[in-house]
Amino acid sequence: MSRYARPEDIPADEQSDYEMLSRNNLMLFQKAERLGWREPTPEENAAYLKKVQNIKANQGG
């Protein structure tokens, strides 16, 4: 994303790599979802990050 904001911005000689990575990414997300994974909600993500910050603060890190 940092190099090419949109798939159509990817140079032609790199398109096949992008397509392979995109397919693999989709396949792995589908596999994870079949195993029960789900993307956290923004609220769940914020709660997790707050918990990590609290643990770090309590450990002096």
Coordinates of N, CA and C in Angstrom, one line a residue:
M1 N 0.8 -1.2 0.0 CA 0.0 0.0 0.0 C 0.9 1.3 0.0
S2 N 2.0 1.2 0.6 CA 2.8 2.4 0.7 C 3.5 2.7 -0.7
R3 N 3.7 1.7 -1.5 CA 4.3 2.0 -2.8 C 3.2 2.2 -3.8
Y4 N 2.1 1.5 -3.8 CA 1.1 1.6 -4.8 C -0.3 1.6 -4.1
A5 N -0.9 2.8 -4.1 CA -2.2 3.0 -3.4 C -3.3 2.1 -4.0
R6 N -3.2 1.8 -5.3 CA -4.3 1.1 -5.9 C -3.6 -0.1 -6.8
P7 N -4.3 -1.2 -6.9 CA -3.8 -2.3 -7.7 C -3.4 -1.9 -9.1
E8 N -4.2 -1.0 -9.7 CA -3.9 -0.6 -11.1 C -2.6 0.3 -11.2
D9 N -2.1 0.7 -10.0 CA -0.8 1.5 -10.0 C 0.4 0.6 -10.1
I10 N 0.2 -0.7 -9.8 CA 1.3 -1.6 -9.8 C 1.8 -1.8 -11.2
P11 N 3.2 -1.7 -11.4 CA 3.7 -1.9 -12.8 C 3.4 -3.3 -13.4
A12 N 3.3 -3.4 -14.6 CA 2.9 -4.6 -15.3 C 3.8 -5.8 -15.0
D13 N 5.1 -5.5 -14.8 CA 6.0 -6.6 -14.5 C 5.9 -7.1 -13.0
E14 N 5.1 -6.4 -12.2 CA 4.9 -6.9 -10.8 C 3.4 -7.3 -10.6
Q15 N 2.6 -7.3 -11.6 CA 1.2 -7.6 -11.5 C 1.0 -9.1 -11.1
S16 N 1.8 -10.0 -11.7 CA 1.6 -11.4 -11.4 C 2.0 -11.7 -9.9
D17 N 3.0 -11.1 -9.4 CA 3.3 -11.2 -8.0 C 2.2 -10.7 -7.1
Y18 N 1.6 -9.6 -7.5 CA 0.5 -9.0 -6.7 C -0.7 -10.0 -6.7
E19 N -1.0 -10.5 -7.9 CA -2.2 -11.4 -8.0 C -2.0 -12.6 -7.2
M20 N -0.8 -13.2 -7.2 CA -0.5 -14.4 -6.4 C -0.6 -14.1 -4.9
L21 N 0.0 -13.0 -4.4 CA -0.1 -12.6 -3.0 C -1.5 -12.3 -2.6
S22 N -2.3 -11.6 -3.5 CA -3.7 -11.3 -3.2 C -4.5 -12.6 -3.0
R23 N -4.3 -13.6 -3.9 CA -5.0 -14.9 -3.9 C -4.7 -15.6 -2.6
N24 N -3.4 -15.6 -2.2 CA -2.9 -16.3 -1.0 C -3.5 -15.6 0.2
N25 N -3.5 -14.3 0.2 CA -4.1 -13.6 1.4 C -5.6 -13.9 1.6
L26 N -6.3 -13.9 0.5 CA -7.7 -14.3 0.6 C -7.9 -15.7 1.1
M27 N -7.1 -16.6 0.5 CA -7.2 -18.0 0.9 C -7.0 -18.2 2.4
L28 N -5.9 -17.5 2.9 CA -5.6 -17.7 4.3 C -6.6 -17.0 5.2
F29 N -7.2 -15.9 4.8 CA -8.3 -15.3 5.6 C -9.5 -16.2 5.7
Q30 N -9.8 -16.9 4.5 CA -10.9 -17.8 4.5 C -10.7 -19.0 5.4
K31 N -9.4 -19.5 5.4 CA -9.1 -20.6 6.2 C -9.2 -20.2 7.7
A32 N -8.7 -19.1 8.1 CA -8.8 -18.6 9.4 C -10.2 -18.5 9.9
E33 N -11.1 -17.9 9.0 CA -12.5 -17.8 9.3 C -13.1 -19.1 9.5
R34 N -12.8 -20.1 8.7 CA -13.3 -21.5 8.9 C -12.9 -22.1 10.3
L35 N -11.8 -21.7 10.7 CA -11.3 -22.1 12.0 C -11.8 -21.3 13.2
G36 N -12.7 -20.3 12.9 CA -13.3 -19.6 14.0 C -12.8 -18.1 14.2
W37 N -11.8 -17.7 13.5 CA -11.3 -16.4 13.6 C -12.2 -15.4 13.0
R38 N -12.3 -14.2 13.6 CA -13.1 -13.1 13.1 C -12.3 -11.9 13.4
E39 N -12.5 -10.9 12.5 CA -11.8 -9.6 12.6 C -12.4 -8.9 13.8
P40 N -11.6 -8.4 14.7 CA -12.1 -7.7 15.9 C -12.8 -6.4 15.5
T41 N -13.8 -6.0 16.3 CA -14.5 -4.7 16.0 C -13.5 -3.6 16.5
P42 N -13.8 -2.4 16.1 CA -12.9 -1.3 16.6 C -12.9 -1.2 18.1
E43 N -14.1 -1.5 18.7 CA -14.1 -1.5 20.2 C -13.3 -2.5 20.8
E44 N -13.3 -3.7 20.2 CA -12.5 -4.8 20.7 C -11.0 -4.5 20.5
N45 N -10.7 -3.9 19.4 CA -9.3 -3.6 19.1 C -8.8 -2.5 20.1
A46 N -9.6 -1.5 20.4 CA -9.2 -0.5 21.3 C -9.1 -1.0 22.7
A47 N -10.0 -1.9 23.1 CA -9.8 -2.6 24.5 C -8.6 -3.4 24.6
Y48 N -8.2 -4.1 23.5 CA -7.0 -4.9 23.5 C -5.8 -4.0 23.6
L49 N -5.7 -2.9 22.8 CA -4.6 -2.0 22.9 C -4.5 -1.3 24.2
K50 N -5.6 -1.0 24.9 CA -5.6 -0.4 26.2 C -5.0 -1.4 27.2
K51 N -5.4 -2.6 27.1 CA -4.9 -3.7 28.0 C -3.4 -3.8 27.9
V52 N -2.9 -3.8 26.6 CA -1.5 -3.9 26.4 C -0.7 -2.7 27.0
Q53 N -1.3 -1.5 26.8 CA -0.6 -0.3 27.4 C -0.6 -0.4 28.9
N54 N -1.7 -0.9 29.5 CA -1.7 -1.0 31.0 C -0.7 -2.0 31.5
I55 N -0.6 -3.1 30.8 CA 0.4 -4.1 31.2 C 1.8 -3.5 31.1
K56 N 2.1 -2.9 30.0 CA 3.4 -2.2 29.8 C 3.7 -1.2 30.9
A57 N 2.7 -0.4 31.3 CA 2.9 0.6 32.3 C 3.1 0.0 33.6
N58 N 2.5 -1.1 33.9 CA 2.7 -1.8 35.2 C 4.0 -2.6 35.3
Q59 N 4.6 -2.8 34.1 CA 5.9 -3.5 34.1 C 7.1 -2.5 34.0
G60 N 6.7 -1.3 33.9 CA 7.8 -0.3 33.8 C 8.3 -0.1 32.4
G61 N 7.6 -0.6 31.4 CA 8.1 -0.6 30.0 C 7.2 0.2 29.2

